[in-house]
PDB file of C-alpha atoms in Angstrom:
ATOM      1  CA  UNK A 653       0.000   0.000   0.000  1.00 79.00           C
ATOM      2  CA  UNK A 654       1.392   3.447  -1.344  1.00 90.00           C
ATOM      3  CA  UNK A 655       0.963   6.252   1.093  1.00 94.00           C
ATOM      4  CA  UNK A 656       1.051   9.882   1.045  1.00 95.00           C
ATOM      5  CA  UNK A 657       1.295  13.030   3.139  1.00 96.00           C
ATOM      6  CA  UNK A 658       0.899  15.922   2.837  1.00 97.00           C
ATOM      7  CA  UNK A 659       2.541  19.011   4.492  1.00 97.00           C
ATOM      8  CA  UNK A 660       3.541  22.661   4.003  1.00 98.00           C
ATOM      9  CA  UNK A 661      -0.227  24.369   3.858  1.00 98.00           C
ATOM     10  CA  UNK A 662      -1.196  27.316   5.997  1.00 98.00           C
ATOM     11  CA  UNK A 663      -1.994  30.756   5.823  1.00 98.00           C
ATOM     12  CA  UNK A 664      -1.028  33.624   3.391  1.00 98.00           C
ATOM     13  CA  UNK A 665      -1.828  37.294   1.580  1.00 98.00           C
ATOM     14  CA  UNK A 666      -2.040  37.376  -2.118  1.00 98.00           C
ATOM     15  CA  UNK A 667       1.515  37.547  -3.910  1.00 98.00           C
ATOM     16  CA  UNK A 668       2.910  35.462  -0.814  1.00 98.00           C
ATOM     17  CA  UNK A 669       4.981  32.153  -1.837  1.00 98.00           C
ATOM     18  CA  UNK A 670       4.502  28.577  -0.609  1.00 98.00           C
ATOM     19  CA  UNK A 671       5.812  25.581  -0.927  1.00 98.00           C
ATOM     20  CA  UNK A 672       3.896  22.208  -0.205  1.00 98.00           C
ATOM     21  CA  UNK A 673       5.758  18.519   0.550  1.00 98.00           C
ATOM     22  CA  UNK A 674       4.330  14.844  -0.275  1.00 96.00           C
ATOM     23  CA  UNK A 675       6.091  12.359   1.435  1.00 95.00           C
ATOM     24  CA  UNK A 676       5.816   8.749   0.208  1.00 93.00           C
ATOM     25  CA  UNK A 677       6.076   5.100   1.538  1.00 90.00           C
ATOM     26  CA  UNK A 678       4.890   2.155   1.044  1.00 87.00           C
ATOM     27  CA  UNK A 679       6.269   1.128  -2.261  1.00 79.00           C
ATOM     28  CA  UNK A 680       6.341   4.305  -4.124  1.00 76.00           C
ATOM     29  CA  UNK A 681       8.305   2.876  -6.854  1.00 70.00           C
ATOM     30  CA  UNK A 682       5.714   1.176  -8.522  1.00 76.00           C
ATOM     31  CA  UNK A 683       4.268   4.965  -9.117  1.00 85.00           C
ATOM     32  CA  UNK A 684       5.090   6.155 -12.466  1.00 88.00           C
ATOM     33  CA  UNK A 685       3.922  10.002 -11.345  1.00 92.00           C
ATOM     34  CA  UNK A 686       2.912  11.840  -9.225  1.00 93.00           C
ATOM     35  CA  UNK A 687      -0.019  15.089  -9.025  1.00 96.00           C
ATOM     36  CA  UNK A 688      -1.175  17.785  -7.280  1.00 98.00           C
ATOM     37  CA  UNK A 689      -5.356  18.666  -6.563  1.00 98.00           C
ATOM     38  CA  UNK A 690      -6.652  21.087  -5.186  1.00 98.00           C
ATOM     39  CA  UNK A 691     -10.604  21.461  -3.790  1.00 98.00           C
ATOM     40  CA  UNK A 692     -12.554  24.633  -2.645  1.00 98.00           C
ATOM     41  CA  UNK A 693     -15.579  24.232  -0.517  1.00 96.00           C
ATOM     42  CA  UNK A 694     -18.961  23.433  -2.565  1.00 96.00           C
ATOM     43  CA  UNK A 695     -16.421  22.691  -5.824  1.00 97.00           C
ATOM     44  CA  UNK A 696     -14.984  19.376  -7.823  1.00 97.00           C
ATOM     45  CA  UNK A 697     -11.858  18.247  -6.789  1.00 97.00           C
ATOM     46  CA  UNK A 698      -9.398  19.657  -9.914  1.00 98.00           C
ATOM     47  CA  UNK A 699      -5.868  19.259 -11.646  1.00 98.00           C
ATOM     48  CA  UNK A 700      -2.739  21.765 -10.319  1.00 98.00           C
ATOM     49  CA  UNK A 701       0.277  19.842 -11.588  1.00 98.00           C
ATOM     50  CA  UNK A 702       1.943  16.656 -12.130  1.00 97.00           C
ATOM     51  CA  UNK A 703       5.466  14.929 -13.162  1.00 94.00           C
ATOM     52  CA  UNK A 704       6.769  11.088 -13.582  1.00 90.00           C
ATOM     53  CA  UNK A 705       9.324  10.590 -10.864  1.00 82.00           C
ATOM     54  CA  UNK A 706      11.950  10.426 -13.839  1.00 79.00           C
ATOM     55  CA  UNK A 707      11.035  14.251 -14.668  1.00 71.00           C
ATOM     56  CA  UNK A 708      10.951  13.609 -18.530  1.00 76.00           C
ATOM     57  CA  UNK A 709       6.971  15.471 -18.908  1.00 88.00           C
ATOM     58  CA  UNK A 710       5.331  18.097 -16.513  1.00 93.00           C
ATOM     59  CA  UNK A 711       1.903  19.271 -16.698  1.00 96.00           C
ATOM     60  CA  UNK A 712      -0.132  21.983 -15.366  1.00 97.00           C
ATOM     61  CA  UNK A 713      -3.327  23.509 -15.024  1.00 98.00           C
ATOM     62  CA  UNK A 714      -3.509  26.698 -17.028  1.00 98.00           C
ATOM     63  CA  UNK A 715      -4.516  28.372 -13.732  1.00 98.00           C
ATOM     64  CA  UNK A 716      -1.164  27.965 -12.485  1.00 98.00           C
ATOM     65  CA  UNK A 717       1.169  27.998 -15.262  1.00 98.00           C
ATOM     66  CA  UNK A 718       3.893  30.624 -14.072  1.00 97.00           C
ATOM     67  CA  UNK A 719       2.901  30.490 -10.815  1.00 98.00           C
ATOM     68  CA  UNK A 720       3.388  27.070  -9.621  1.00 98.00           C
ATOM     69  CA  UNK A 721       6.298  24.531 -10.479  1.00 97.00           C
ATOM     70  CA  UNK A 722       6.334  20.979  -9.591  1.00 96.00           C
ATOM     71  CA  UNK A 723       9.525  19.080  -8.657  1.00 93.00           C
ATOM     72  CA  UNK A 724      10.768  15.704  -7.156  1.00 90.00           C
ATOM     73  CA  UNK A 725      13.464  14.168  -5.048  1.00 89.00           C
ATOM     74  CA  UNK A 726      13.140  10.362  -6.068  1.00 83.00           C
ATOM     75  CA  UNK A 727      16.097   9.389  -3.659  1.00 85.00           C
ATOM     76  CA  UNK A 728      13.799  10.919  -0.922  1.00 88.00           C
ATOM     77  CA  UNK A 729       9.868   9.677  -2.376  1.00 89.00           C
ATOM     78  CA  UNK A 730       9.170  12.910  -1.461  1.00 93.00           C
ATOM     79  CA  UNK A 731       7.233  15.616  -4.398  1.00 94.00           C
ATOM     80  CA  UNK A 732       6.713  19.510  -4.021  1.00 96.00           C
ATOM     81  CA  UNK A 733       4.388  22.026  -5.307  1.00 98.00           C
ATOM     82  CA  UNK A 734       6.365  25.693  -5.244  1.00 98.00           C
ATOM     83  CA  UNK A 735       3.723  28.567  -5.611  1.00 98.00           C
ATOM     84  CA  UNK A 736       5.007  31.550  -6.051  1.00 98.00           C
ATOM     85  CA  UNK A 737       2.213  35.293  -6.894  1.00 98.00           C
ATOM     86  CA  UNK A 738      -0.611  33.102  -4.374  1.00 98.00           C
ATOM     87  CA  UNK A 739      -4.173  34.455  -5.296  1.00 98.00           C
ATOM     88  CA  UNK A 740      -7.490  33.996  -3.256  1.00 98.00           C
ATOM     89  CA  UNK A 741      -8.539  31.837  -6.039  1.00 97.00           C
ATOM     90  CA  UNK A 742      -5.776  29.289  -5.004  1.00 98.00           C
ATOM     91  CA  UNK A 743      -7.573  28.726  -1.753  1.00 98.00           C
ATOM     92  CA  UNK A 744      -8.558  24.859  -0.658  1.00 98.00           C
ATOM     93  CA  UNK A 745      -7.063  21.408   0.147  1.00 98.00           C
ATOM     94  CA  UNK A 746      -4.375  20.346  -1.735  1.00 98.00           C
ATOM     95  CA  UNK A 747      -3.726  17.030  -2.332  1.00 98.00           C
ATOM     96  CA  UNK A 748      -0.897  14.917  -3.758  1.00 97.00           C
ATOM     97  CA  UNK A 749      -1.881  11.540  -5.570  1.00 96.00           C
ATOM     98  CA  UNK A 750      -0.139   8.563  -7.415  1.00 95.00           C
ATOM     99  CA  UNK A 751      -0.641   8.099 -10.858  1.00 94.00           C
ATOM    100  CA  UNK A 752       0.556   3.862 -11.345  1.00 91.00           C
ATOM    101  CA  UNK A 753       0.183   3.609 -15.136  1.00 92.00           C
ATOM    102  CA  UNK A 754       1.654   6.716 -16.753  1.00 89.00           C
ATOM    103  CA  UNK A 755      -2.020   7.830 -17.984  1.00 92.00           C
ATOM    104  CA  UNK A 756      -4.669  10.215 -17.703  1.00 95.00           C
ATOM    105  CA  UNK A 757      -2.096  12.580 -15.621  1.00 94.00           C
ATOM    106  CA  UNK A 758      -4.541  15.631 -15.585  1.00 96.00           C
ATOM    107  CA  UNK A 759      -7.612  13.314 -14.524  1.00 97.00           C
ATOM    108  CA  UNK A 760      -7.941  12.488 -11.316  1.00 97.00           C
ATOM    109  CA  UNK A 761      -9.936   9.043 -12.154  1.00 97.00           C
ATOM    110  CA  UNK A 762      -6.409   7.665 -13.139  1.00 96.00           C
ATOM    111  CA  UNK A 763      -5.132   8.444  -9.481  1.00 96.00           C
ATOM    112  CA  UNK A 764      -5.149   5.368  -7.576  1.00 90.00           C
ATOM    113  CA  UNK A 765      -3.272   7.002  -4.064  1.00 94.00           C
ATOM    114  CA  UNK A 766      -3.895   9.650  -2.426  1.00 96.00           C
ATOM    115  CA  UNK A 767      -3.177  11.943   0.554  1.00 96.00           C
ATOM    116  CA  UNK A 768      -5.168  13.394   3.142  1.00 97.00           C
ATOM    117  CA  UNK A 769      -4.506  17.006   2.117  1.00 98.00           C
ATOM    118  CA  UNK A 770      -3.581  20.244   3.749  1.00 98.00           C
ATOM    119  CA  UNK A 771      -5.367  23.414   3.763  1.00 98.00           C
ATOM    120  CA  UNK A 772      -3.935  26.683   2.423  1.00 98.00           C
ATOM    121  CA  UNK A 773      -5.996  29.790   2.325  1.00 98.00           C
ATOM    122  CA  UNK A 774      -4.975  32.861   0.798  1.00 98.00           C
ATOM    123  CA  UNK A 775      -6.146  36.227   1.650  1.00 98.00           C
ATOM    124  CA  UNK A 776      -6.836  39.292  -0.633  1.00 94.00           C
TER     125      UNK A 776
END
């Protein structure tokens, strides 16, 4: 069993920078990538980022793009979401998720693991 946690969230003002950490255990090398969600209250869980743990492809909502880079340590099993020019609009749960088959990497149906999330709210 894969598992993931989450860590990093809390408070911030618009234009503030954070940086989130997922770490991994449980076999996290049968994982071909790994994403980032995020979900406001009353609205659908959505796509922020992903990357396969060998880095080759990176995706990213067009929300974020600019804003938000994804990166790995594989020696570690650990990913990280860097957000950088925060807006009230990036306010939810964030949640980091394995993707086992290398498909779908924007579409969280194709996520088989995922973490318990952590909150980060950003004020105007």
């Amino acid at each position: 069993q894969v598992q993931l946690v989450e860590s990093g969230g809390g408070l911030a003002q618009a234009g503030d920078s954070l940086t989130l950490s997922c770490a991994g255990s449980g076999g996290t090398f049968r994982l071909v990538g790994i994403g980032w969600f995020r979900q406001a209250v009353g609205k659908e869980r959505e796509f922020v980022a992903a990357t396969t743990w060998a880095g080759s492809t990176s995706f990213y909502a067009d929300s974020v793009k600019g804003r938000f880079t994804i990166d790995r340590d594989n020696a570690k099993d650990t990913a990280y979401l860097q957000m950088s020019s925060l807006k009230p609009e990036d306010t939810g749960v964030y949640y980091c998720a394995g993707n086992r088959l290398g498909l779908g990497f924007s579409d969280k149906k194709y996520y088989d693991d995922w973490g318990q999330g952590t909150q980060v709210t950003v004020s105007s």
